[in-house]
Short mmCIF file of C-alpha atoms and ligand atoms in Angstrom, two decimals:
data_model
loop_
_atom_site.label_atom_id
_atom_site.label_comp_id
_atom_site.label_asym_id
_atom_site.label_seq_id
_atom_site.Cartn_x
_atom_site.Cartn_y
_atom_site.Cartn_z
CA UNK A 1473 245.85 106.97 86.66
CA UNK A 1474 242.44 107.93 84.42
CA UNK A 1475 240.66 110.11 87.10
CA UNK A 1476 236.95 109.27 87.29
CA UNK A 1477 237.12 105.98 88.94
CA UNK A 1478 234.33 105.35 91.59
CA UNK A 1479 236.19 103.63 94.76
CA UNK A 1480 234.66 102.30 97.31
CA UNK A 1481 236.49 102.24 100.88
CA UNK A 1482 235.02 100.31 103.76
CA UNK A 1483 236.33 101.60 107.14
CA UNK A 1484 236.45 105.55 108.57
CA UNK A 1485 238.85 105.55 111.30
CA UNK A 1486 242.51 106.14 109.48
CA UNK A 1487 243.19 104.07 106.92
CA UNK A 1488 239.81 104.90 105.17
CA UNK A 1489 239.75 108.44 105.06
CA UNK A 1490 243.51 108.80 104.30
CA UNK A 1491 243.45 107.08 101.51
CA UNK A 1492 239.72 108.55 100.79
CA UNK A 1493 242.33 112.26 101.09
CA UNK A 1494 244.18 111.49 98.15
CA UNK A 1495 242.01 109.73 95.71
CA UNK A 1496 239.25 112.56 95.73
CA UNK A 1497 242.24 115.04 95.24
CA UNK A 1498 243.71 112.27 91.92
CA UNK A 1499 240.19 112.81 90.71
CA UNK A 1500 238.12 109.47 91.76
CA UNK A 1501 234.69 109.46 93.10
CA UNK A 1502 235.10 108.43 96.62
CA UNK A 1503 232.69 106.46 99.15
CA UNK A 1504 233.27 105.83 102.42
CA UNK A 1505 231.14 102.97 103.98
CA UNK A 1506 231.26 103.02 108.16
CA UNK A 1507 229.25 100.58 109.95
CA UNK A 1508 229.47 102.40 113.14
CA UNK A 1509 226.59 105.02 113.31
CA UNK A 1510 228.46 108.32 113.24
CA UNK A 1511 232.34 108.95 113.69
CA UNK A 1512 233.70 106.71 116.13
CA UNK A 1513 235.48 109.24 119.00
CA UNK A 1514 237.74 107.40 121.73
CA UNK A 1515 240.37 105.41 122.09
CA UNK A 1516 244.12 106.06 123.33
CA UNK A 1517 246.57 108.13 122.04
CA UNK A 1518 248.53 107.07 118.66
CA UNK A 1519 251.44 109.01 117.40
CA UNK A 1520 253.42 109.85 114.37
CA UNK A 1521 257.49 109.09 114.66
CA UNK A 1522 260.30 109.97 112.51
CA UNK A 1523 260.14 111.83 109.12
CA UNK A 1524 258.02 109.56 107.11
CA UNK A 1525 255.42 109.78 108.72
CA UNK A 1526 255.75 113.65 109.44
CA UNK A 1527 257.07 113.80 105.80
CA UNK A 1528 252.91 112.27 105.01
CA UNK A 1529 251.21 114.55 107.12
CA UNK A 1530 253.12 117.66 105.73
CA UNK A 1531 252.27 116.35 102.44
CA UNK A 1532 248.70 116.34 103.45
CA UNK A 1533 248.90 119.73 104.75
CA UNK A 1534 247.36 118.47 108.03
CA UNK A 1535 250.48 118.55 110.24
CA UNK A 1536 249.69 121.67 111.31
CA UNK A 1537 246.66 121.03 112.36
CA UNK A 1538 247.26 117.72 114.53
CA UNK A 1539 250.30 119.74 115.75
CA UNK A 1540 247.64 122.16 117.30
CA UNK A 1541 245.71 118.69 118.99
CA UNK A 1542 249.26 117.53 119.93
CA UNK A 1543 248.98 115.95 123.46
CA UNK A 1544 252.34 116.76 124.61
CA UNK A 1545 252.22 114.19 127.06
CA UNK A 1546 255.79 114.25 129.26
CA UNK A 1547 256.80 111.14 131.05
CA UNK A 1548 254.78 108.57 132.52
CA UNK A 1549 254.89 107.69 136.24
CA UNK A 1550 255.60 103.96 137.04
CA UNK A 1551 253.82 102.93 140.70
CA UNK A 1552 253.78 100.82 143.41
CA UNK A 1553 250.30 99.88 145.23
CA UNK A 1554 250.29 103.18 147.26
CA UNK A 1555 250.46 105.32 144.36
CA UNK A 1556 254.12 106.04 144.99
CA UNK A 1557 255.97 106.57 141.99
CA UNK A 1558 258.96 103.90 141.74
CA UNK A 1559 260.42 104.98 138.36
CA UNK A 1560 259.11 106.38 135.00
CA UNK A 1561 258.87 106.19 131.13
CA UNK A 1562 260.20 108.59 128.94
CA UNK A 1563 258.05 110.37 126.59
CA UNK A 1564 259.70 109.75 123.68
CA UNK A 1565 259.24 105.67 123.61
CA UNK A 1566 255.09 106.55 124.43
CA UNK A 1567 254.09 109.52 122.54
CA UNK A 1568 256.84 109.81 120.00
CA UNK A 1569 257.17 113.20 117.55
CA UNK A 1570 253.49 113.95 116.88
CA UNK A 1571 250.61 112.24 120.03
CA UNK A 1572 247.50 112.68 119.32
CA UNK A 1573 243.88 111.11 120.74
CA UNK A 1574 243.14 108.44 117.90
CA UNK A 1575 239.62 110.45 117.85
CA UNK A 1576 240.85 113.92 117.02
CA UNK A 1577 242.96 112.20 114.33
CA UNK A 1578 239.91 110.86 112.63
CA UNK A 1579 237.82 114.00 113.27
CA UNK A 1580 240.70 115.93 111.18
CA UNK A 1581 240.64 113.54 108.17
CA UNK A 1582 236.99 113.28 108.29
CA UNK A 1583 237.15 117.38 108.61
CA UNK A 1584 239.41 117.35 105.37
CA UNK A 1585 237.49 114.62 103.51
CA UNK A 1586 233.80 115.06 104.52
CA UNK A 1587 233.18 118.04 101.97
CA UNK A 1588 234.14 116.26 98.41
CA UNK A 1589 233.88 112.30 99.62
CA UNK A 1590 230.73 110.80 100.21
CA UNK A 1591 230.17 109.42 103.73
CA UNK A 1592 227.44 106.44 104.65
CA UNK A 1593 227.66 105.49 108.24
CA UNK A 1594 225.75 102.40 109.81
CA UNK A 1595 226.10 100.62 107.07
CA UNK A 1596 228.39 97.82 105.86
CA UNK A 1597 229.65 95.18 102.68
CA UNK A 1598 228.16 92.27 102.64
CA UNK A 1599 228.79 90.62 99.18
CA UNK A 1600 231.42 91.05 96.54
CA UNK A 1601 231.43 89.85 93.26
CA UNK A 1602 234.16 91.02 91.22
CA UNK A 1603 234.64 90.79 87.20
CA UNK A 1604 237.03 92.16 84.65
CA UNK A 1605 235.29 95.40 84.73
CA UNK A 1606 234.08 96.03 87.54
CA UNK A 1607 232.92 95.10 91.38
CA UNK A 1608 229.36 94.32 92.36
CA UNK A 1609 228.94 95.19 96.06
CA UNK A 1610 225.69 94.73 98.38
CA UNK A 1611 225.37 96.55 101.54
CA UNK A 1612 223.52 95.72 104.48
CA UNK A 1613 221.19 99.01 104.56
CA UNK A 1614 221.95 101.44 101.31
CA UNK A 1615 221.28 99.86 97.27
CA UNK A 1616 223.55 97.79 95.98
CA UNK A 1617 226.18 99.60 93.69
CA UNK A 1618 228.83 98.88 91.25
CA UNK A 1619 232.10 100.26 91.85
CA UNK A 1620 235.72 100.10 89.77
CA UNK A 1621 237.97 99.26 93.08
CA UNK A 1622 237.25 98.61 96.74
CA UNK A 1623 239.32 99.14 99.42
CA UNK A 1624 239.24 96.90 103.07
CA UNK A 1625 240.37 99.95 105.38
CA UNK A 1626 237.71 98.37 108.01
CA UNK A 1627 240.53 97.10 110.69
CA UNK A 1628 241.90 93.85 112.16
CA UNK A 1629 237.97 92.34 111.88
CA UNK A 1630 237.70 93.73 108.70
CA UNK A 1631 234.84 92.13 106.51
CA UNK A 1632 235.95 93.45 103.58
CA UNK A 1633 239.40 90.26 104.41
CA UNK A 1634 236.67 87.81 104.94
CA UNK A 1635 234.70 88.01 101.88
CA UNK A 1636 237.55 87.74 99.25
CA UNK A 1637 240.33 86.25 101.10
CA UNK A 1638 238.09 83.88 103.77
CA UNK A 1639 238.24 83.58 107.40
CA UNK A 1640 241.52 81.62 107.66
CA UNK A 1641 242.68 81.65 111.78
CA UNK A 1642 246.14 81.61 110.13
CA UNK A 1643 245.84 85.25 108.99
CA UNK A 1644 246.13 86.27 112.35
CA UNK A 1645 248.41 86.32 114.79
CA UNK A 1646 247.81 86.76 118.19
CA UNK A 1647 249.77 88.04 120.72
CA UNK A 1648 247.86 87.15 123.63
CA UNK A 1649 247.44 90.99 125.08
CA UNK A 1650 243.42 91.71 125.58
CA UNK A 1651 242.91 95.99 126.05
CA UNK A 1652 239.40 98.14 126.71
CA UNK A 1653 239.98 101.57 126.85
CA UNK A 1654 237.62 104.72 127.69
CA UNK A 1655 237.35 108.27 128.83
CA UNK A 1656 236.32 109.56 132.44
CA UNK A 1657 236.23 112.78 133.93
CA UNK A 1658 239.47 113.24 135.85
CA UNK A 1659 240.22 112.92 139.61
CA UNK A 1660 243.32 112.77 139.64
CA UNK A 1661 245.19 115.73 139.01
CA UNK A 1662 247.19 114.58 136.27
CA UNK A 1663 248.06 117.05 133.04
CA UNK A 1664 249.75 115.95 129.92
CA UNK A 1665 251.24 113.30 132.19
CA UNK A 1666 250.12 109.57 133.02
CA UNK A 1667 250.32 106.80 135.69
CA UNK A 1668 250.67 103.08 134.70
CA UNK A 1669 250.31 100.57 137.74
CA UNK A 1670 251.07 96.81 136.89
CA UNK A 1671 250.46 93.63 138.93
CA UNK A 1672 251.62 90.06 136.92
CA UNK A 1673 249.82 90.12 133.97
CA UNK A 1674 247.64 93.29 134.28
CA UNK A 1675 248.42 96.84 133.97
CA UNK A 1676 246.29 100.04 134.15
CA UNK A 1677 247.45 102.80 132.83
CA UNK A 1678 245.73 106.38 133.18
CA UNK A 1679 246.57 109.28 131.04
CA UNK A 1680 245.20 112.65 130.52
CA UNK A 1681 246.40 114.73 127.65
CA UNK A 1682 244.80 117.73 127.80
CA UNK A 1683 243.91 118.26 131.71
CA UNK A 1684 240.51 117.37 132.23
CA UNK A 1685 239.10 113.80 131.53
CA UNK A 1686 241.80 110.81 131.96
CA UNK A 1687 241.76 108.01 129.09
CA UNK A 1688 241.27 104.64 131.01
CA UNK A 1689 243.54 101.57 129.85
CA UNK A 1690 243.31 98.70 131.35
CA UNK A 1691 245.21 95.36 129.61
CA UNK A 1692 245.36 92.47 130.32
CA UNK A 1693 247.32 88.92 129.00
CA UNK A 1694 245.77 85.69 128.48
CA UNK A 1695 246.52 82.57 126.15
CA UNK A 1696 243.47 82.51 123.58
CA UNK A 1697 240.75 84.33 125.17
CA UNK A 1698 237.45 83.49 123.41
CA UNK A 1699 235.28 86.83 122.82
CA UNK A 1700 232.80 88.59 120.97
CA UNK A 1701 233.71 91.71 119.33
CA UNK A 1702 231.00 92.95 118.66
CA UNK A 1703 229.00 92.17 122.08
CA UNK A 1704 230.49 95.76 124.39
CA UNK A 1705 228.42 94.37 127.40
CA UNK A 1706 230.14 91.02 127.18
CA UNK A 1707 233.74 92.65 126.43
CA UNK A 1708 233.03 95.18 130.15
CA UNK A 1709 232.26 92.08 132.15
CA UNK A 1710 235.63 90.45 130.55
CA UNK A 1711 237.36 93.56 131.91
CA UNK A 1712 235.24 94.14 135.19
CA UNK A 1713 236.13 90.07 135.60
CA UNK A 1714 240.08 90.11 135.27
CA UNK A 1715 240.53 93.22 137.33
CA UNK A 1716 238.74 92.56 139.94
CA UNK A 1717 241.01 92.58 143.37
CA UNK A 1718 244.02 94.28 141.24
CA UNK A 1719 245.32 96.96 143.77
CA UNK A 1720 245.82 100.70 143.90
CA UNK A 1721 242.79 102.44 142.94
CA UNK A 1722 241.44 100.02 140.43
CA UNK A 1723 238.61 99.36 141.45
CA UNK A 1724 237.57 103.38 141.24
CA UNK A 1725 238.03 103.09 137.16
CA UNK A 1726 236.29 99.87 137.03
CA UNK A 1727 233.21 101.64 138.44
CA UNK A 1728 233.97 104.74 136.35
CA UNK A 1729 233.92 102.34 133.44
CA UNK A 1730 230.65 100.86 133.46
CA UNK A 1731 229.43 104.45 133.07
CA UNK A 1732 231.71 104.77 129.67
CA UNK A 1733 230.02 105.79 126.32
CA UNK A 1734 233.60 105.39 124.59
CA UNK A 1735 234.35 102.25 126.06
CA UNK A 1736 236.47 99.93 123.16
CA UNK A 1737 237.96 96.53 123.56
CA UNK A 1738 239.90 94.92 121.55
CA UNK A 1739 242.76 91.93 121.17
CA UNK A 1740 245.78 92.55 120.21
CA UNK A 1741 246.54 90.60 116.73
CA UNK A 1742 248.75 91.02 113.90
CA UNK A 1743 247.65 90.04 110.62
CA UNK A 1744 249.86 88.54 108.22
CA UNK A 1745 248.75 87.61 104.20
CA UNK A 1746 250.46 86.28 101.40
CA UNK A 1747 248.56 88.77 99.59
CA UNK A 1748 246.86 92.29 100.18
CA UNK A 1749 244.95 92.36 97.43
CA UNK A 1750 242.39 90.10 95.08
CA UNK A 1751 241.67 91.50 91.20
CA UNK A 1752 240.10 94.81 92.30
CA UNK A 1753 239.84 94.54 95.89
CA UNK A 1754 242.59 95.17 97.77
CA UNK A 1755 243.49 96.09 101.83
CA UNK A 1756 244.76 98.60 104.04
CA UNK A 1757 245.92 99.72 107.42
CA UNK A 1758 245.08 97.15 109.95
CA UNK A 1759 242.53 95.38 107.63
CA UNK A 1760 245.88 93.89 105.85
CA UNK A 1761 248.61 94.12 108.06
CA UNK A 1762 247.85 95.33 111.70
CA UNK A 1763 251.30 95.54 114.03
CA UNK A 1764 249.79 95.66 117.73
CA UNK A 1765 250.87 97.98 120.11
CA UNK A 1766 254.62 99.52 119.35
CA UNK A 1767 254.16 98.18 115.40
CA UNK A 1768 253.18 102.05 114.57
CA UNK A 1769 249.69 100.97 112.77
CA UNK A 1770 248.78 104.48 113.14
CA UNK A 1771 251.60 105.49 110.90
CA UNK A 1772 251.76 102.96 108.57
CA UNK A 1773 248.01 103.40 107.80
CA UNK A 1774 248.41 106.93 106.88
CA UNK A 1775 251.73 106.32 104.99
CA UNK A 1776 250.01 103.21 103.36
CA UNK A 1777 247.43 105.25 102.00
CA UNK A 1778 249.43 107.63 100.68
CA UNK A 1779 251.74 104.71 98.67
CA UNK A 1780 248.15 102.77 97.62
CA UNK A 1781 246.98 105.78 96.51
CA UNK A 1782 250.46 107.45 94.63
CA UNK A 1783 250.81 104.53 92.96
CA UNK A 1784 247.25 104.28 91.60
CA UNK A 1785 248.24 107.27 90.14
CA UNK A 1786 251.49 106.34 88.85
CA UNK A 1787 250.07 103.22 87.39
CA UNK A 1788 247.89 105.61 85.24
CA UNK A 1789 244.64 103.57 86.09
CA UNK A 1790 246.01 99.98 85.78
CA UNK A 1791 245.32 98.89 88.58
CA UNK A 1792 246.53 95.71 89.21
CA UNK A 1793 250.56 96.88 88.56
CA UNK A 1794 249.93 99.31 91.31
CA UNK A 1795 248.40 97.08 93.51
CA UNK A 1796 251.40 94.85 93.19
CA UNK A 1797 253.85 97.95 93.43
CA UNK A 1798 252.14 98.89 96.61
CA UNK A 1799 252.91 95.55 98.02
CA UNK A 1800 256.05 94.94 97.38
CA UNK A 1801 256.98 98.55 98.72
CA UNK A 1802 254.89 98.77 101.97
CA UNK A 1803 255.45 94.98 102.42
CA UNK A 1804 259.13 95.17 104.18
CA UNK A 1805 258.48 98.37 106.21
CA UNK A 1806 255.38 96.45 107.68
CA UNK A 1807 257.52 93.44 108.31
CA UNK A 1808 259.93 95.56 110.16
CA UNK A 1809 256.94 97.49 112.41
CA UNK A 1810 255.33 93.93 113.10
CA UNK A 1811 258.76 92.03 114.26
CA UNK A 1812 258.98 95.42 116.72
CA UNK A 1813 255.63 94.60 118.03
CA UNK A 1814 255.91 91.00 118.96
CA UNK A 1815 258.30 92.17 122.10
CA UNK A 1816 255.18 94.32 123.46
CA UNK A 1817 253.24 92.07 125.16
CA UNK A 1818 256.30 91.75 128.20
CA UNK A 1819 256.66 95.27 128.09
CA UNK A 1820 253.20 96.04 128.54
CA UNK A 1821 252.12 93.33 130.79
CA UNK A 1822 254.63 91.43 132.39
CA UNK A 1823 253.84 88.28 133.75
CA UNK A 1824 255.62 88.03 136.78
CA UNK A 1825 256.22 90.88 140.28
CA UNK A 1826 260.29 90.13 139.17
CA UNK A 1827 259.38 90.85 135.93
CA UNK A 1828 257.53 93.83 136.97
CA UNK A 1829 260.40 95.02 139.11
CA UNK A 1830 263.31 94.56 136.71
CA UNK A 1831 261.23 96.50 134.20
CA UNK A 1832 260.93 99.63 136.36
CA UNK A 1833 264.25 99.17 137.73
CA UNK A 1834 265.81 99.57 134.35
CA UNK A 1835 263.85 102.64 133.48
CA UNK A 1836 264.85 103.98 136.58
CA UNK A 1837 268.47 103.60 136.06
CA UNK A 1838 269.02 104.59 132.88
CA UNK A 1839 266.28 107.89 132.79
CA UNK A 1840 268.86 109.76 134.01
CA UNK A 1841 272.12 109.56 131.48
CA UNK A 1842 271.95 111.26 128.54
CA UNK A 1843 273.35 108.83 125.99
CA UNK A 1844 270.26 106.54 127.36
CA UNK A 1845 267.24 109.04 126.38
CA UNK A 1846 269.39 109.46 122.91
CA UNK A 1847 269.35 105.84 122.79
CA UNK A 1848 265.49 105.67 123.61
CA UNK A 1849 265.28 108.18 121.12
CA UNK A 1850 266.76 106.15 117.97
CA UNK A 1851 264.98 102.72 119.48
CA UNK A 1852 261.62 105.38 119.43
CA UNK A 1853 261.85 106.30 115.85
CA UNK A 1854 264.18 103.31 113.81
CA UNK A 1855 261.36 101.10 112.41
CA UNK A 1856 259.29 103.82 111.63
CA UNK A 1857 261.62 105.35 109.85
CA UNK A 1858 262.73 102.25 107.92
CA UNK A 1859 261.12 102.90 104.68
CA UNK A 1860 262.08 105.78 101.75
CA UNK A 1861 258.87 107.46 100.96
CA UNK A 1862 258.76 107.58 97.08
CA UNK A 1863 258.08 111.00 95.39
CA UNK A 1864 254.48 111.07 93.90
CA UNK A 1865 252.65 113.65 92.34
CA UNK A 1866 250.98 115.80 94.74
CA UNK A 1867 247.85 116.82 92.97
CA UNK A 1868 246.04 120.23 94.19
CA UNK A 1869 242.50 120.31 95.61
CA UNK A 1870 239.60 120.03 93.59
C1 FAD B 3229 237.11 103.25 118.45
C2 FAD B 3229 238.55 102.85 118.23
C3 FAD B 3229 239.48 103.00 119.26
C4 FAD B 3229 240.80 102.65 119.09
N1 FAD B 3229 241.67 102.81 120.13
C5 FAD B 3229 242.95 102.46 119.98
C6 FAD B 3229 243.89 102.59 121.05
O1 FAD B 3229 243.52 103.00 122.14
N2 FAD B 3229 245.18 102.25 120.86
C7 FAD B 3229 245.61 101.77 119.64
O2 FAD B 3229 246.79 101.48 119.49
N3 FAD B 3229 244.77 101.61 118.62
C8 FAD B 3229 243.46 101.93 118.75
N4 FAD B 3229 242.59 101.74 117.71
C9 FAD B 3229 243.13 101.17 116.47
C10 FAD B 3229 243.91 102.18 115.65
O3 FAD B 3229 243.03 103.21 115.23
C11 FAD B 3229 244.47 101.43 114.44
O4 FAD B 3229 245.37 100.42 114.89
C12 FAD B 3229 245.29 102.24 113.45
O5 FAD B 3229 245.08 103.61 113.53
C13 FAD B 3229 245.00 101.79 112.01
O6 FAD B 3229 243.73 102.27 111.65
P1 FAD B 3229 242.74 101.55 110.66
O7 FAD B 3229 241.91 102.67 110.08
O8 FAD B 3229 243.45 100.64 109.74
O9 FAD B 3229 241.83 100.60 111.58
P2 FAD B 3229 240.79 100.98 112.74
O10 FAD B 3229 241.19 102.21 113.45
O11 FAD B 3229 240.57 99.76 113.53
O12 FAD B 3229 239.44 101.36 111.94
C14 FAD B 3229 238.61 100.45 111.28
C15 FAD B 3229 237.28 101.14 111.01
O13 FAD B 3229 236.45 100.27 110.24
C16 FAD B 3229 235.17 100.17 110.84
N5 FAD B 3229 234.64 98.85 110.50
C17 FAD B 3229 234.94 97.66 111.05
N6 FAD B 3229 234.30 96.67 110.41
C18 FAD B 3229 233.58 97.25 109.42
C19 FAD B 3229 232.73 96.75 108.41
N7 FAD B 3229 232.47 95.44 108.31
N8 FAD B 3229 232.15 97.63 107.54
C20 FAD B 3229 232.39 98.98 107.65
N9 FAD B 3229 233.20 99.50 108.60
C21 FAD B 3229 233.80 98.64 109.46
C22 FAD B 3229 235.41 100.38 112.32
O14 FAD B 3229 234.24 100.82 112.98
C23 FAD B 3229 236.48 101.48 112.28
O15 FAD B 3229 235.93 102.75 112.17
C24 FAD B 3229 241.24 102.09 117.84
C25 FAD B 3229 240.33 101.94 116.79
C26 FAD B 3229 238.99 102.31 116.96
C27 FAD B 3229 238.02 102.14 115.81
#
C-alpha cells in the first residue's frame, strides 16, 4: 500500500487501536475518534485461544506484556443457594490460553498506540459523505475533516454501521441474553478463582483475578427486552429489577452495584451483513460481525485488524481489492466463531432448576477423567483456531 494515507478509526476499545497498531507502523496517519471521555476501563475478562490469536499478539510484540496482566484464573466454583459448591468449570473453557481484564487489554494497545496515533476522546461521527477520492466526515465536537478511509471499530451500536449501511433490525441478531458487569472491592476471599450461582434464567457470577476487587456479572435472559444503551441509570434499574429476590448473596452485589463507576450493560447480539464494507468505509470487530459470549470477539477483533490492515498493505493502496480480500478471508472464520456462540445463551443462563442441575451435574462428572479436560481442551480452542493466518509483511516501528 502507498504509505501516507490519513485513516480515520471510530472506536478505542480493541478493534480500533489494533488496527490503529499496524497502520501507523505501514506508514498511514492514524486517528482514533472515542466518544467515551477518556479510556473506557471495566468490563470482564476476554481471552486469547489457540495459536492465531497468540500467533497476532507475538506478531505485535505485546504477548509479553498481556502475559504479565494474565489473570490466571483456575476453575470456577458452581453453587447451590448456601454457597456450597455443587460442581465446577474448568479453566480452560472460561479463560482459555491468554485471560486478561478487557481494560488492561485496551490500556496496552492504547500504551503501544498513544505515542504516534492521534487520540480524540468524547467525540464522535456524525456524517459521511464519501466520493472517489476521498471521505468527508463531521464530528459532533472537533472540525470536520477529510480523510482517505474510515474504519467502524465502534462495537455492536456502532454509528459508523448506521450511517453507510442504515439501521436495518435484520443486521442483528439477538440472542436474548441481557449482561451488566462492574468492579467491587472484594469480600469474599476469592483469588484467581470465581463463583457462578444460577437460578432459571439468571446467573451471577463473581470473579476476582488478581485478589483484591471481584468483577460483578450478573445476566440475565429475556425475549426482546426494550432498552436504552446509552441511559446507565435506566440499564441499573433493569438489573436491580430482574434480580431482585434471586438467592445466595445477591442482593449484597446489587447494593455494591449501585455504587459502581465501571458499571456496563449490554445485550448480547450478533451482527450479521452481506457486506463489511461501503467504497471507503469499511467495519471491524464487533461493529461488523460481533459473536456474543463464546464467539471469541476479543480474538477475532485483534486478528481482524491485523488481516484489514496486512492486506491494505498487500493491496499496495487499492483499497477496495483489499477490502474485498479481507472479507472473503475473515468472513468464514467469523461464521464459524458466531455458529459457536448461538449455544451460549443455555449454557450461561439456563432456563429451567433441571436445566440448571443437569448442567452442573455434567461438569461434575466428567472434571475428573482426563480424556474429558483434553476434550474441553480441543472444544476450548477449535473455532478459534479455524482460520490460517496469512503471512504479511511485518513492517518495523516508525
Ligand atoms: C466498557 C466495555 C466493557 C466490556 N465488557 C465486556 C465483557 O465483560 N465481556 C465481553 O465479552 N465483552 C465485553 N465488552 C466487549 C468486548 O470488548 C468486545 O466484544 C470485543 O473485544 C471486540 O471489541 P471491539 O473493539 O470491536 O468493540 P467494543 O469493545 O464494544 O468497543 C467499541 C468502542 O467504540 C466506542 N464507541 C461506540 N460508539 C461510538 C461512536 N458512535 N463513536 C465513537 N466511539 C464509539 C465504545 O465506547 C467502545 O470504546 C466490553 C466493551 C466495553 C466498551
Amino acid at each position: 500500500m502507498v504509505p501516507g494515507m490519513d485513516i480515520l478509526i471510530s472506536g478505542a476499545s480493541v478493534a480500533g487501536p489494533s488496527l490503529a497498531f499496524w497502520l501507523q507502523r505501514y506508514g498511514h496517519s492514524v486517528t482514533v475518534v472515542e466518544k467515551a471521555p477518556a479510556l473506557r476501563g471495566g468490563g470482564y475478562a476476554v481471552d486469547f485461544r489457540g495459536k492465531v490469536h497468540l500467533t497476532t499478539l507475538e506478531r505485535m510484540g505485546l504477548r509479553a506484556q498481556l502475559e504479565a496482566r494474565a489473570t490466571h484464573m483456575g476453575d470456577i466454583a458452581l453453587i447451590d443457594g448456601d454457597g456450597a459448591q455443587v460442581s465446577a468449570l474448568p479453566s480452560a473453557i472460561f479463560s482459555g490460553d491468554l485471560e486478561v481484564l478487557r481494560g488492561d487489554l485496551a490500556e496496552v494497545l492504547y500504551g503501544a498506540t498513544r505515542e504516534r496515533v492521534r487520540y480524540r476522546f468524547g467525540d464522535q461521527i456524525t456524517g459521511i459523505a464519501q466520493d472517489a477520492h476521498g471521505v468527508d466526515v463531521t464530528f459532533a465536537n472537533g472540525e470536520p475533516g477529510r480523510f482517505d478511509l474510515v474504519v467502524g471499530a465502534d462495537g455492536v451500536h456502532s454509528g459508523v454501521r448506521r450511517l453507510v449501511l442504515g439501521d436495518d433490525p435484520a443486521h442483528r441478531k439477538p440472542l436474548g441474553v441481557y449482561g451488566g458487569v462492574f468492579t467491587m472491592p472484594g469480600t469474599m476471599g476469592l483469588r484467581r478463582t470465581g463463583i457462578i450461582y444460577s437460578e432459571p434464567n439468571r446467573s451471577v457470577s463473581v470473579m476476582s483475578p488478581h485478589g483484591g476487587d471481584q468483577i460483578v456479572s450478573m445476566t440475565f435472559a429475556e425475549p426482546g427486552l426494550d432498552f436504552d444503551h446509552r441511559d446507565v441509570e435506566q440499564q441499573r434499574r433493569l438489573i436491580a429489577e430482574r434480580f431482585a429476590g434471586v438467592g445466595w448473596r445477591t442482593a449484597e452485589l446489587l447494593a455494591a452495584m449501585e455504587r459502581a463507576e465501571d458499571f456496563w450493560f449490554d445485550e448480547t447480539t450478533q451482527i450479521h451483513l452481506d457486506r463489511w464494507s461501503h467504497g471507503r468505509v469499511v467495519l471491524l470487530g464487533d461493529a461488523g460481525f460481533a459473536g456474543g459470549p463464546g464467539g471469541n470477539g476479543t480474538g477475532l477483533a485483534v486478528v481482524g485488524a491485523h488481516v484489514l490492515a496486512g492486506e491494505l498493505d498487500a493491496a499496495g493502496g487499492d483499497h477496495a481489492a483489499a477490502f474485498e480480500r479481507y472479507e472473503r478471508l475473515m468472513r468464514p472464520y467469523v461464521a464459524t466463531c458466531q455458529k459457536q456462540a448461538d449455544g451460549s445463551p443455555d449454557f450461561l443462563v439456563p432456563s429451567t432448576w433441571k436445566k440448571i442441575a443437569q448442567r452442573n451435574r455434567f461438569f461434575k462428572t466428567v472434571r475428573y477423567v482426563p480424556p474429558a479436560r483434553r476434550l474441553f481442551r480441543y472444544l476450548a480452542t477449535r473455532t478459534a483456531t479455524a482460520f490460517e493466518l496469512p503471512e504479511y509483511r511485518l513492517p518495523a516501528l516508525v
